[in-house]
Coordinates of C-alpha atoms and ligand atoms in Angstrom, one line a residue:
M248 CA -0.1 0.1 -0.2
S249 CA 1.0 3.6 -1.0
H250 CA 0.3 7.1 0.3
A251 CA 1.2 9.9 -2.1
I252 CA 0.0 13.3 -0.6
N253 CA 0.3 16.0 -2.8
F254 CA -0.1 20.2 -2.1
F255 CA -0.6 22.2 -5.0
V256 CA 0.1 25.5 -4.1
S257 CA -1.0 28.6 -6.3
S258 CA 1.9 31.2 -5.4
S259 CA 2.2 33.9 -8.3
S260 CA 0.1 37.0 -6.0
H261 CA 1.1 36.1 -2.5
S262 CA -2.1 37.1 -0.9
P263 CA -4.0 35.0 1.5
A264 CA -6.8 34.4 -1.1
T265 CA -5.3 32.8 -3.7
F266 CA -3.0 30.9 -1.3
K267 CA -4.6 27.5 -0.5
I268 CA -3.7 24.6 1.3
S269 CA -5.8 21.7 2.0
R270 CA -4.7 19.7 5.0
P271 CA -4.1 15.8 3.7
S272 CA -6.7 13.5 4.8
V273 CA -3.6 10.6 5.2
F274 CA -0.6 11.7 7.3
V275 CA 2.9 10.0 8.0
S276 CA 2.7 8.9 11.1
T277 CA 4.0 11.2 13.8
G278 CA 4.9 8.6 16.6
S279 CA 8.5 7.8 17.8
L280 CA 8.8 4.4 16.8
R281 CA 10.2 3.9 13.6
V282 CA 7.9 2.0 11.5
P283 CA 9.4 -0.1 8.8
V284 CA 6.9 0.7 5.6
K285 CA 8.5 -1.2 3.2
K286 CA 7.8 -0.7 -0.7
S287 CA 5.2 2.1 0.3
L288 CA 6.2 5.8 -0.6
R289 CA 4.4 8.5 1.4
S290 CA 4.8 12.2 0.0
L291 CA 3.9 15.7 0.2
V292 CA 4.3 17.7 -2.2
V293 CA 4.2 21.3 -1.5
K294 CA 5.0 23.1 -5.3
A295 CA 4.7 26.8 -5.8
S296 CA 3.9 27.9 -9.4
A297 CA 2.8 30.9 -10.8
A298 CA -1.1 31.2 -10.6
S299 CA -1.6 31.6 -14.4
D300 CA 0.1 28.1 -14.8
L301 CA -2.8 26.5 -13.0
D302 CA -6.3 26.2 -13.3
E303 CA -8.6 25.6 -10.6
S304 CA -8.7 22.3 -11.0
Q305 CA -4.9 22.0 -10.5
S306 CA -5.0 24.3 -7.9
S307 CA -7.8 22.5 -5.9
P308 CA -6.7 20.4 -2.5
V309 CA -5.2 16.7 -2.1
L310 CA -4.3 14.2 -4.4
V311 CA -4.3 11.2 -2.3
S312 CA -3.4 8.0 -3.9
E313 CA -4.3 5.4 -1.6
N314 CA -3.5 1.9 -3.9
G315 CA 0.2 1.6 -4.8
S316 CA -1.0 1.0 -8.3
G317 CA -1.3 4.4 -9.9
G318 CA 0.6 6.1 -7.8
V319 CA 3.8 7.6 -7.2
L320 CA 5.3 4.4 -6.1
S321 CA 5.0 2.2 -8.7
S322 CA 7.2 4.8 -11.0
V323 CA 9.7 4.8 -8.8
T324 CA 9.7 0.7 -9.0
K325 CA 9.5 0.7 -12.5
E326 CA 12.0 3.5 -12.6
Y327 CA 14.4 2.1 -10.7
G328 CA 13.8 -1.2 -12.5
R329 CA 14.8 0.3 -15.6
N330 CA 17.9 2.0 -14.3
N331 CA 19.1 -1.2 -13.4
A332 CA 18.8 -2.8 -15.9
V333 CA 20.8 -0.4 -17.7
A334 CA 24.3 -0.5 -17.4
P335 CA 24.1 -0.5 -13.7
S336 CA 28.2 -0.4 -13.8
A337 CA 28.6 2.4 -16.0
D338 CA 26.0 4.1 -14.1
S339 CA 27.2 3.9 -10.9
S340 CA 30.8 5.5 -11.6
S341 CA 28.4 9.2 -12.4
I342 CA 28.3 9.8 -8.3
E343 CA 30.8 11.2 -7.0
V344 CA 31.6 11.4 -3.3
D345 CA 34.6 11.1 -1.3
T346 CA 36.0 8.1 -0.5
V347 CA 36.1 8.4 3.4
T348 CA 32.4 9.2 3.5
E349 CA 31.9 6.0 1.5
A350 CA 34.0 4.0 3.6
E351 CA 32.5 5.4 7.2
L352 CA 28.5 4.7 5.6
K353 CA 29.6 1.0 4.7
E354 CA 31.5 0.0 7.5
N355 CA 29.4 1.6 9.8
G356 CA 26.1 2.6 8.7
F357 CA 24.1 5.9 8.7
R358 CA 24.0 7.1 12.1
S359 CA 27.3 6.9 12.7
T360 CA 28.5 8.7 10.5
R361 CA 30.2 12.4 12.0
R362 CA 28.3 15.1 11.7
T363 CA 31.0 17.8 13.0
K364 CA 34.2 18.7 9.8
L365 CA 37.2 19.2 10.5
I366 CA 39.8 21.7 9.4
C367 CA 44.0 21.4 9.2
T368 CA 46.1 24.5 9.3
I369 CA 48.6 23.4 6.4
G370 CA 52.4 24.1 7.3
P371 CA 55.7 22.7 7.4
A372 CA 54.5 19.7 9.3
S373 CA 51.8 18.7 7.4
C374 CA 52.4 20.0 3.8
G375 CA 54.2 16.7 2.4
F376 CA 51.9 14.5 0.1
E377 CA 51.8 11.6 2.8
Q378 CA 51.3 13.8 5.5
L379 CA 48.3 15.5 3.8
E380 CA 46.8 12.1 2.7
A381 CA 47.2 10.6 6.1
L382 CA 44.8 13.6 7.4
A383 CA 42.6 13.4 4.5
V384 CA 42.1 9.9 5.5
E385 CA 41.6 10.8 8.9
G386 CA 38.9 12.9 8.2
M387 CA 40.1 16.1 7.1
N388 CA 37.9 18.3 5.3
V389 CA 38.7 21.3 4.6
A390 CA 43.1 22.1 4.4
R391 CA 43.6 26.0 5.2
I392 CA 46.7 28.1 4.5
N393 CA 46.9 31.1 6.4
M394 CA 48.9 33.6 4.4
C395 CA 50.5 35.3 6.9
H396 CA 53.2 32.6 7.0
G397 CA 55.1 30.9 3.7
T398 CA 55.4 32.1 -0.2
R399 CA 52.7 32.4 -2.5
D400 CA 54.8 29.6 -4.0
W401 CA 54.2 27.6 -1.0
H402 CA 51.0 27.6 -0.8
R403 CA 50.3 26.8 -4.5
M404 CA 52.3 23.8 -3.6
V405 CA 49.9 22.7 -1.2
I406 CA 46.8 23.7 -3.4
E407 CA 48.7 21.5 -6.0
R408 CA 49.1 18.5 -3.8
V409 CA 45.5 18.3 -2.1
R410 CA 44.4 18.9 -5.3
R411 CA 45.9 15.5 -6.8
L412 CA 45.2 14.0 -3.3
N413 CA 41.4 14.4 -4.8
E414 CA 41.5 13.1 -8.1
E415 CA 44.1 10.3 -7.7
K416 CA 42.4 9.4 -4.4
G417 CA 39.0 10.3 -4.3
F418 CA 38.9 12.8 -1.4
A419 CA 37.2 15.6 -1.4
V420 CA 39.4 18.0 0.7
A421 CA 38.5 22.0 -0.1
I422 CA 40.9 24.1 0.1
M423 CA 40.1 27.9 2.8
M424 CA 42.8 30.3 2.7
D425 CA 43.1 32.8 5.3
T426 CA 44.4 36.3 4.7
E427 CA 46.9 38.2 6.5
G428 CA 45.1 41.6 7.3
S429 CA 46.6 44.6 9.0
E430 CA 47.1 43.2 12.2
I431 CA 50.3 44.2 13.8
H432 CA 52.7 41.8 14.1
M433 CA 56.9 40.8 14.6
G434 CA 59.3 40.3 11.6
D435 CA 61.2 36.5 10.8
L436 CA 63.7 36.7 13.9
G437 CA 66.3 37.0 11.0
G438 CA 65.1 33.5 10.2
A439 CA 65.9 32.0 14.2
S440 CA 62.6 29.2 14.6
S441 CA 62.3 31.2 18.7
A442 CA 64.2 34.1 20.7
K443 CA 64.1 33.6 24.3
A444 CA 63.2 37.0 26.4
E445 CA 64.1 36.7 30.1
D446 CA 62.7 39.1 32.7
G447 CA 64.2 42.1 33.2
E448 CA 65.8 42.1 29.7
I449 CA 65.4 45.5 27.4
W450 CA 64.7 44.4 23.7
N451 CA 64.3 46.7 21.0
F452 CA 60.9 47.1 18.8
T453 CA 61.9 48.7 15.5
V454 CA 59.8 49.4 12.0
R455 CA 63.9 50.2 11.0
A456 CA 64.5 47.1 8.3
F457 CA 67.1 44.6 8.2
D458 CA 69.1 42.6 6.4
P459 CA 69.8 39.0 8.9
P460 CA 71.7 38.4 11.1
L461 CA 69.3 41.6 13.2
P462 CA 71.4 43.0 16.3
E463 CA 70.7 41.2 19.2
R464 CA 67.9 41.3 21.2
T465 CA 66.2 43.3 18.0
I466 CA 62.5 42.6 17.1
T467 CA 61.1 44.3 13.7
V468 CA 57.3 45.2 13.4
N469 CA 55.7 45.1 10.4
Y470 CA 53.7 48.7 11.0
D471 CA 54.9 51.5 10.1
G472 CA 53.0 53.5 12.7
F473 CA 53.8 51.9 15.3
A474 CA 56.8 53.7 17.1
E475 CA 54.5 56.8 16.5
D476 CA 51.3 55.2 18.5
V477 CA 52.8 53.1 21.2
K478 CA 53.9 55.9 24.2
V479 CA 55.8 55.3 26.8
G480 CA 54.5 53.0 30.0
D481 CA 52.2 51.2 27.5
D482 CA 52.1 47.4 27.9
L483 CA 53.6 45.6 24.8
L484 CA 52.1 41.9 24.4
V485 CA 53.1 39.3 22.1
D486 CA 50.2 36.6 21.0
G487 CA 48.0 37.9 23.6
G488 CA 50.5 37.9 26.6
M489 CA 52.6 34.8 26.0
V490 CA 55.8 37.4 26.5
R491 CA 55.2 40.9 28.1
F492 CA 57.5 43.9 27.5
E493 CA 56.6 47.7 29.4
V494 CA 57.7 50.3 27.0
I495 CA 60.7 52.1 28.5
E496 CA 61.8 55.0 25.8
K497 CA 61.2 55.5 22.5
I498 CA 63.8 57.3 19.9
G499 CA 62.7 57.8 16.1
P500 CA 61.9 54.3 14.6
D501 CA 63.3 52.4 17.8
V502 CA 61.0 51.5 20.8
K503 CA 62.7 50.2 24.2
C504 CA 61.2 47.9 26.1
L505 CA 61.5 46.1 29.6
C506 CA 60.7 42.5 29.6
T507 CA 58.0 42.0 32.5
D508 CA 56.5 38.1 31.2
P509 CA 59.7 36.3 30.1
G510 CA 59.1 33.4 27.7
L511 CA 59.7 32.2 23.9
L512 CA 59.4 34.7 20.8
L513 CA 57.9 33.1 17.9
P514 CA 58.3 34.6 14.2
R515 CA 55.5 36.9 13.2
A516 CA 53.7 36.7 16.5
N517 CA 51.2 39.3 16.7
L518 CA 51.7 42.4 18.8
T519 CA 49.0 44.7 21.2
F520 CA 49.5 47.3 23.3
W521 CA 47.7 48.2 26.1
R522 CA 47.1 51.6 28.1
D523 CA 45.4 51.4 31.4
G524 CA 44.2 48.7 31.0
K525 CA 42.6 49.1 27.7
L526 CA 43.4 48.1 24.1
V527 CA 45.7 51.1 22.4
R528 CA 43.6 51.9 18.9
E529 CA 45.2 55.0 17.6
R530 CA 46.2 55.2 14.1
N531 CA 45.9 51.0 13.9
A532 CA 42.9 51.2 14.2
M533 CA 43.0 52.9 10.6
L534 CA 44.5 49.9 9.2
P535 CA 42.4 48.4 6.1
T536 CA 41.0 45.2 7.1
I537 CA 42.5 44.0 3.7
S538 CA 45.7 45.5 3.0
S539 CA 47.1 45.4 -0.8
K540 CA 48.8 42.9 0.1
D541 CA 45.9 40.5 0.7
W542 CA 44.5 41.6 -1.8
L543 CA 46.9 39.8 -4.2
D544 CA 46.6 37.1 -2.0
I545 CA 42.8 36.7 -2.9
D546 CA 44.4 37.4 -6.2
F547 CA 46.2 34.5 -6.4
G548 CA 42.9 32.6 -4.4
I549 CA 40.8 33.2 -7.0
A550 CA 43.5 32.3 -9.7
E551 CA 44.0 28.8 -7.6
G552 CA 39.9 28.7 -7.9
V553 CA 40.0 27.9 -3.7
D554 CA 36.6 27.0 -1.7
F555 CA 37.0 30.0 0.7
I556 CA 38.5 32.8 1.7
A557 CA 38.9 33.8 5.8
V558 CA 39.0 37.5 6.0
S559 CA 40.8 37.9 9.5
F560 CA 40.3 41.1 11.6
V561 CA 36.6 42.0 10.0
K562 CA 35.6 45.1 11.8
S563 CA 32.0 45.4 9.4
A564 CA 30.2 44.3 6.9
E565 CA 31.4 47.1 3.9
V566 CA 34.5 44.8 3.7
I567 CA 32.7 41.1 3.6
K568 CA 30.3 43.0 0.6
H569 CA 32.8 44.3 -1.6
L570 CA 35.1 41.1 -1.1
K571 CA 32.0 38.7 -2.9
S572 CA 31.3 41.9 -5.3
Y573 CA 34.9 41.7 -5.9
I574 CA 35.1 38.0 -6.4
K575 CA 32.1 37.5 -8.3
A576 CA 33.2 40.0 -11.1
R577 CA 36.5 37.5 -11.2
A578 CA 36.2 34.4 -9.8
R579 CA 35.7 31.7 -12.5
D580 CA 33.4 28.6 -11.6
G581 CA 30.9 29.8 -9.2
D582 CA 32.0 32.2 -6.4
I583 CA 34.1 31.5 -3.4
A584 CA 32.6 31.3 0.0
V585 CA 33.7 34.6 2.1
I586 CA 34.3 33.7 6.0
A587 CA 34.7 36.5 8.3
K588 CA 36.9 35.8 10.8
I589 CA 35.4 37.4 14.3
E590 CA 38.7 38.5 16.4
S591 CA 38.2 41.9 17.1
I592 CA 36.1 44.1 19.4
D593 CA 34.9 46.0 16.1
S594 CA 33.7 42.7 14.8
L595 CA 32.3 42.2 18.5
R596 CA 30.1 44.9 17.9
N597 CA 28.8 44.9 14.4
L598 CA 28.0 40.8 14.9
E599 CA 25.4 40.4 13.1
E600 CA 25.7 42.3 10.2
I601 CA 28.9 41.0 9.2
I602 CA 27.3 37.1 9.7
Q603 CA 24.6 38.3 7.4
A604 CA 27.1 40.0 5.1
S605 CA 28.8 37.0 5.1
D606 CA 29.0 33.1 3.9
G607 CA 30.0 31.6 7.2
A608 CA 32.0 32.7 10.6
M609 CA 35.1 31.7 12.2
V610 CA 35.2 32.3 16.3
A611 CA 39.4 33.0 15.7
R612 CA 39.9 32.6 19.4
G613 CA 43.6 33.3 19.1
D614 CA 43.1 37.0 18.7
L615 CA 39.8 37.7 20.0
G616 CA 41.5 36.2 23.3
A617 CA 44.1 39.3 22.8
Q618 CA 41.9 42.1 22.6
I619 CA 39.0 40.8 25.2
P620 CA 38.9 39.3 28.7
L621 CA 39.8 35.8 28.5
E622 CA 36.7 34.8 30.5
Q623 CA 35.0 36.4 28.3
V624 CA 35.8 34.4 25.0
P625 CA 33.4 31.6 25.9
S626 CA 30.4 33.2 26.3
E627 CA 31.1 35.2 22.9
Q628 CA 32.2 31.9 20.9
Q629 CA 28.6 30.2 22.3
K630 CA 26.7 33.6 21.3
I631 CA 28.7 33.5 17.9
V632 CA 27.9 29.6 17.3
Q633 CA 23.8 30.1 18.6
L634 CA 23.7 33.3 15.8
C635 CA 25.0 31.7 12.8
R636 CA 22.7 28.7 13.4
Q637 CA 20.3 31.4 13.1
L638 CA 20.8 33.2 10.7
N639 CA 21.9 29.9 8.6
R640 CA 25.8 30.8 8.4
P641 CA 27.9 28.1 8.6
V642 CA 30.3 28.4 12.0
I643 CA 33.7 27.5 12.9
V644 CA 35.5 27.2 16.3
A645 CA 39.2 27.8 15.9
S646 CA 42.2 27.7 17.6
Q647 CA 44.0 26.7 20.8
L648 CA 41.5 23.7 20.8
L649 CA 44.6 21.0 21.5
E650 CA 47.6 23.2 21.6
S651 CA 49.3 20.7 24.2
M652 CA 49.2 18.4 21.1
I653 CA 52.0 20.8 19.5
E654 CA 54.4 18.7 21.9
Y655 CA 52.5 16.0 23.5
P656 CA 50.7 13.0 22.1
I657 CA 47.7 13.0 23.7
P658 CA 45.7 16.3 24.9
T659 CA 44.9 18.0 28.2
R660 CA 41.9 16.7 29.9
A661 CA 40.8 20.4 30.0
E662 CA 41.6 20.6 25.7
V663 CA 39.1 17.2 25.4
A664 CA 36.3 19.3 27.5
D665 CA 36.6 21.9 25.5
V666 CA 36.5 20.7 22.5
S667 CA 33.7 18.6 23.4
E668 CA 32.0 21.6 24.5
A669 CA 32.5 22.5 21.2
V670 CA 30.5 19.8 19.7
R671 CA 28.1 19.8 22.0
Q672 CA 27.1 23.8 21.1
R673 CA 26.8 22.5 17.2
G674 CA 29.6 24.3 15.6
D675 CA 29.8 23.2 11.9
A676 CA 33.7 22.6 12.0
L677 CA 36.8 22.8 14.4
M678 CA 39.5 24.5 13.3
L679 CA 43.2 22.5 14.3
S680 CA 46.0 25.3 13.6
G681 CA 49.4 24.8 15.0
E682 CA 48.7 21.5 16.0
S683 CA 48.7 20.2 12.4
A684 CA 51.0 23.2 11.0
M685 CA 53.5 22.8 13.3
G686 CA 53.2 20.5 15.8
Q687 CA 54.6 16.9 16.7
F688 CA 51.1 15.4 16.2
P689 CA 49.1 16.7 13.5
E690 CA 47.1 13.3 13.0
K691 CA 47.0 12.4 16.3
A692 CA 45.6 15.9 17.1
L693 CA 42.6 15.5 13.6
T694 CA 42.2 11.9 15.6
V695 CA 41.3 13.1 19.1
L696 CA 38.6 16.1 17.1
R697 CA 37.1 13.2 15.3
T698 CA 36.9 10.7 18.3
V699 CA 35.7 13.4 20.4
S700 CA 32.7 14.6 17.6
L701 CA 31.6 10.5 17.6
R702 CA 30.9 10.5 21.0
I703 CA 29.7 14.0 21.8
E704 CA 27.2 13.3 18.9
R705 CA 26.1 9.8 19.8
R706 CA 25.6 11.1 23.1
W707 CA 23.5 13.7 22.4
R708 CA 21.6 11.7 19.9
E709 CA 20.8 8.1 22.5
Q710 CA 19.8 11.5 24.9
K711 CA 17.5 12.7 22.4
R712 CA 18.8 16.0 23.9
R713 CA 16.9 18.3 21.3
E714 CA 18.5 22.1 21.7
V715 CA 15.9 24.3 22.2
I716 CA 17.5 27.0 20.1
E717 CA 14.8 29.4 18.4
L718 CA 15.5 29.2 14.7
P719 CA 13.5 32.6 13.1
S720 CA 12.2 32.7 10.2
I721 CA 15.4 33.7 7.6
A722 CA 13.6 33.7 4.4
S723 CA 13.2 37.0 2.0
S724 CA 10.9 35.9 -0.2
F725 CA 8.1 33.9 -0.4
S726 CA 9.4 31.0 -2.5
D727 CA 12.3 31.4 0.4
S728 CA 9.7 30.5 2.7
I729 CA 8.3 27.3 1.1
S730 CA 12.0 25.8 1.1
E731 CA 12.5 27.0 4.8
E732 CA 9.4 25.4 5.7
I733 CA 10.0 22.1 4.0
C734 CA 13.3 21.7 5.4
N735 CA 11.8 22.6 9.3
S736 CA 9.2 20.1 8.9
A737 CA 11.1 17.3 6.8
A738 CA 14.4 17.9 10.2
K739 CA 11.4 17.2 12.2
M740 CA 9.6 14.6 10.5
A741 CA 13.0 12.9 10.3
N742 CA 13.5 12.5 14.0
N743 CA 9.9 11.6 14.7
L744 CA 10.0 8.6 12.2
E745 CA 13.5 7.8 12.9
V746 CA 15.0 8.0 9.5
D747 CA 17.6 6.6 8.5
A748 CA 19.0 9.5 6.2
L749 CA 17.6 12.9 4.9
F750 CA 18.0 12.8 0.8
V751 CA 18.3 16.6 -0.9
Y752 CA 18.5 17.9 -4.1
T753 CA 19.9 21.0 -4.3
K754 CA 21.8 23.0 -7.0
N755 CA 23.4 25.8 -5.1
G756 CA 23.5 24.4 -1.9
H757 CA 21.0 26.8 -0.2
M758 CA 18.1 23.5 0.5
A759 CA 21.1 21.6 2.0
S760 CA 22.2 24.1 4.2
L761 CA 18.5 25.0 5.7
L762 CA 18.3 21.3 6.9
S763 CA 21.7 21.2 8.4
R764 CA 20.8 24.1 10.1
C765 CA 18.1 22.3 12.0
R766 CA 21.1 20.1 12.9
P767 CA 18.6 16.7 12.3
D768 CA 19.5 13.1 14.1
C769 CA 20.0 11.5 10.8
P770 CA 22.9 12.2 8.4
I771 CA 22.0 14.7 5.3
F772 CA 23.1 13.4 1.7
A773 CA 22.9 16.3 -0.4
F774 CA 23.2 16.0 -3.8
T775 CA 24.5 18.4 -6.5
T776 CA 25.4 19.1 -9.9
A777 CA 28.7 21.4 -9.0
T778 CA 32.1 20.0 -8.0
S779 CA 32.4 23.9 -6.5
V780 CA 28.8 23.2 -4.2
R781 CA 29.6 19.7 -3.5
R782 CA 33.3 20.8 -2.3
R783 CA 31.9 24.1 -0.4
L784 CA 29.3 21.5 1.9
N785 CA 31.7 20.4 3.3
L786 CA 32.2 22.5 5.6
Q787 CA 28.6 21.8 7.1
W788 CA 27.3 20.3 9.7
G789 CA 25.7 16.6 9.0
L790 CA 25.7 17.3 5.2
M791 CA 27.1 14.5 3.2
P792 CA 28.0 16.3 -0.7
F793 CA 27.8 14.0 -3.3
R794 CA 28.1 15.1 -7.3
L795 CA 25.3 13.7 -9.2
N796 CA 24.3 14.8 -12.8
Y797 CA 20.2 15.2 -12.4
S798 CA 16.7 16.3 -14.0
D799 CA 13.8 18.1 -12.9
D800 CA 11.9 14.9 -12.2
M801 CA 12.4 13.8 -8.9
E802 CA 10.9 10.4 -9.6
S803 CA 13.7 9.3 -11.9
N804 CA 16.2 11.2 -9.4
L805 CA 15.7 9.6 -6.6
N806 CA 15.8 6.0 -8.9
K807 CA 18.8 6.8 -10.2
T808 CA 20.1 7.6 -6.5
F809 CA 18.5 4.3 -5.3
S810 CA 20.3 2.7 -7.7
L811 CA 23.9 4.4 -7.7
L812 CA 24.5 3.9 -4.0
K813 CA 22.8 0.6 -3.9
A814 CA 25.3 -0.5 -6.9
R815 CA 28.1 1.3 -4.3
G816 CA 26.8 -0.7 -1.1
M817 CA 25.5 2.8 0.5
I818 CA 22.3 1.7 0.8
K819 CA 20.2 -0.7 0.8
S820 CA 17.1 -2.1 0.4
G821 CA 14.5 -1.3 3.4
D822 CA 16.2 2.3 4.5
L823 CA 13.8 4.9 5.4
I824 CA 15.0 8.0 4.0
I825 CA 13.1 11.5 3.5
A826 CA 13.9 13.2 0.2
V827 CA 13.6 17.2 -0.6
S828 CA 14.2 19.2 -3.4
D829 CA 14.6 22.5 -4.3
M830 CA 13.8 22.3 -7.4
L831 CA 10.0 20.6 -6.8
Q832 CA 9.7 21.8 -3.5
S833 CA 8.5 18.6 -1.7
I834 CA 9.2 16.1 0.7
Q835 CA 9.1 12.6 0.2
V836 CA 9.2 9.9 2.6
M837 CA 10.1 6.0 1.4
N838 CA 11.9 3.1 1.5
V839 CA 14.6 2.7 -0.4
P840 CA 13.3 -0.1 -3.3
Ligands
ADP13 N1 52.7 28.2 5.8 C1 53.5 28.0 6.8 N2 55.0 28.2 7.2 C2 55.6 27.9 8.4 N3 55.0 28.0 9.2 C3 53.7 28.3 9.0 C4 53.0 28.1 8.6 N4 51.6 28.0 8.7 C5 51.6 28.3 10.1 N5 52.7 28.2 10.4 C6 53.0 27.8 11.6 O1 52.2 27.6 12.6 C7 51.8 27.9 13.5 C8 49.9 28.1 13.9 O2 49.3 28.4 12.7 P1 48.2 30.1 12.7 O3 47.5 29.7 14.2 O4 47.7 29.5 11.8 O5 49.0 31.2 12.7 P2 49.4 32.3 13.6 O6 49.6 31.5 15.0 O7 50.4 33.4 13.0 O8 48.1 32.8 13.9 C9 52.2 29.4 13.2 O9 52.4 30.7 14.2 C10 52.9 29.0 12.4 O10 54.4 29.2 13.3
PEP14 C1 42.4 31.8 13.5 C2 43.1 32.7 13.9 O1 43.7 34.0 13.1 P1 44.7 33.2 12.7 O2 45.5 32.2 13.1 O3 45.1 33.8 11.5 O4 45.8 34.5 13.7 C3 42.8 33.4 15.6 O5 43.1 34.3 15.6 O6 42.5 32.6 16.1
K15 K1 46.2 34.9 9.2
MG16 MG1 43.7 35.4 14.1

């Protein structure tokens, strides 16, 4: 027996008078017990189309098919059979999914797949082909290159290796380029890997350029206005306080500083200065968010076709809008997603408009913690994660998640608790920085992120502890409202019916992100026609992106998908799924035939 429930909604004029929805006489069970309804199909189709396209009979209410003979089921079965008959092996190559997802699905089934996405910063400790491969196998979804460090040639080499890895080994690792931004930082220490500053020593911070070797106890500073901005008596903090100096004398371009908290100085470490307990914001606050060097790096990123550009030290939404239109005018293959890094006081002030303007955000706790009191960082993190979810933007929690693993093979208990909390908050992605860029245990650190994520996600599902965060409507058009309602309902149905997976057919990824936003219990298979969209979906919670050519005909799309996934052993007969699509705005519940 099968049930098909169809709503036809006429919507060219959005006045309530022409908008008719009738209640279905047969409704999908919302009991919490999962009932395998083998060979049945229940579908609810909400179709928004121009009123003039529909006559009165078409727009009239609900079509219910009580028997399977003439309903959607029979055509699904027929189509499926036909697909199967025609060269299944040739067809099975036309669905692209990364090897890690495939293996995870085959070995452990739907429920156990990881929902939280993982980003690794690539540096000297992880840039080799085999090292990158090991990270990909371990679950790296996105490789981040930080333009603060290394040359463009070095970054190009990393991008090429990741691309080759994807092509040759079937991964789908996306690339994120992170701009240097106009932060004030130290120079390269004349090639030394570090320098020790001792208590009571006097160091010279200077804007003069030197050929190596540098004079003893000399630090070059990248910002020309440095010597003018600081005052005698200011505190100078390296990396938010890892080393502390006090300004004792200014002589032209040289600033003499007394070390008051000793420690290790690392190349290009960030510098902030404080006066009367407040961050000093002189002319340095006027520096452009995107420097001329950043624009060259951005051109490089566009030419290399990176998937994401993360913008450091964002102050306002304007810069994000500007960059997005710059990219749109230049990027060849679709656009590059722009991620706003929230790491300054200004970005906190303009948080909502910045997130609105961006394609995603990063809680960049490293620099954020150097600008606001440390004890305020956790609550800002929570707020940013929640706001991103409400505005439907992916969010990354970054920096010092497993800092001790730069040196040690296991994390501290406190670090594990921090990672757990970020997973519990349901951020989209977690990011490694120094742990994977220059630490001794990049793979082990990634394994910790993966296992902790899996553990917390499973526990959350087992306890059925769905959080009560309110998801406000974000749609800006009637059609968007329909998509949003469909995704909210489909996610709820998926939880109540305990389905195995949600399927979403989405050309630009919007419907997939709306489903991800609901953080449903089951994984979301996102089918998209474009490789670039597929790579970008890698950043979003719970999405398993597939590339697949499909038509506007949902039935044939489903048949094709079932046969391809079955041929690859990723689904099996009887699995219960809910499918939604952005072509025919619909929800269908069915067992895989
Ligand atoms: N491309 C690179 N080349 C050399 N070292 C790098 C590179 N990328 C990252 N690193 C090292 O890894 C550390 C952590 O990376 P990250 O957090 O991205 O930078 P930062 O510490 O400047 O914020 C850096 O301080 C630097 O020592
Ligand atoms: C991720 C961050 O930015 P970066 O590593 O580029 O300083 C941060 O400050 O936390
Ligand atoms: K950066
Ligand atoms: Mg930063």
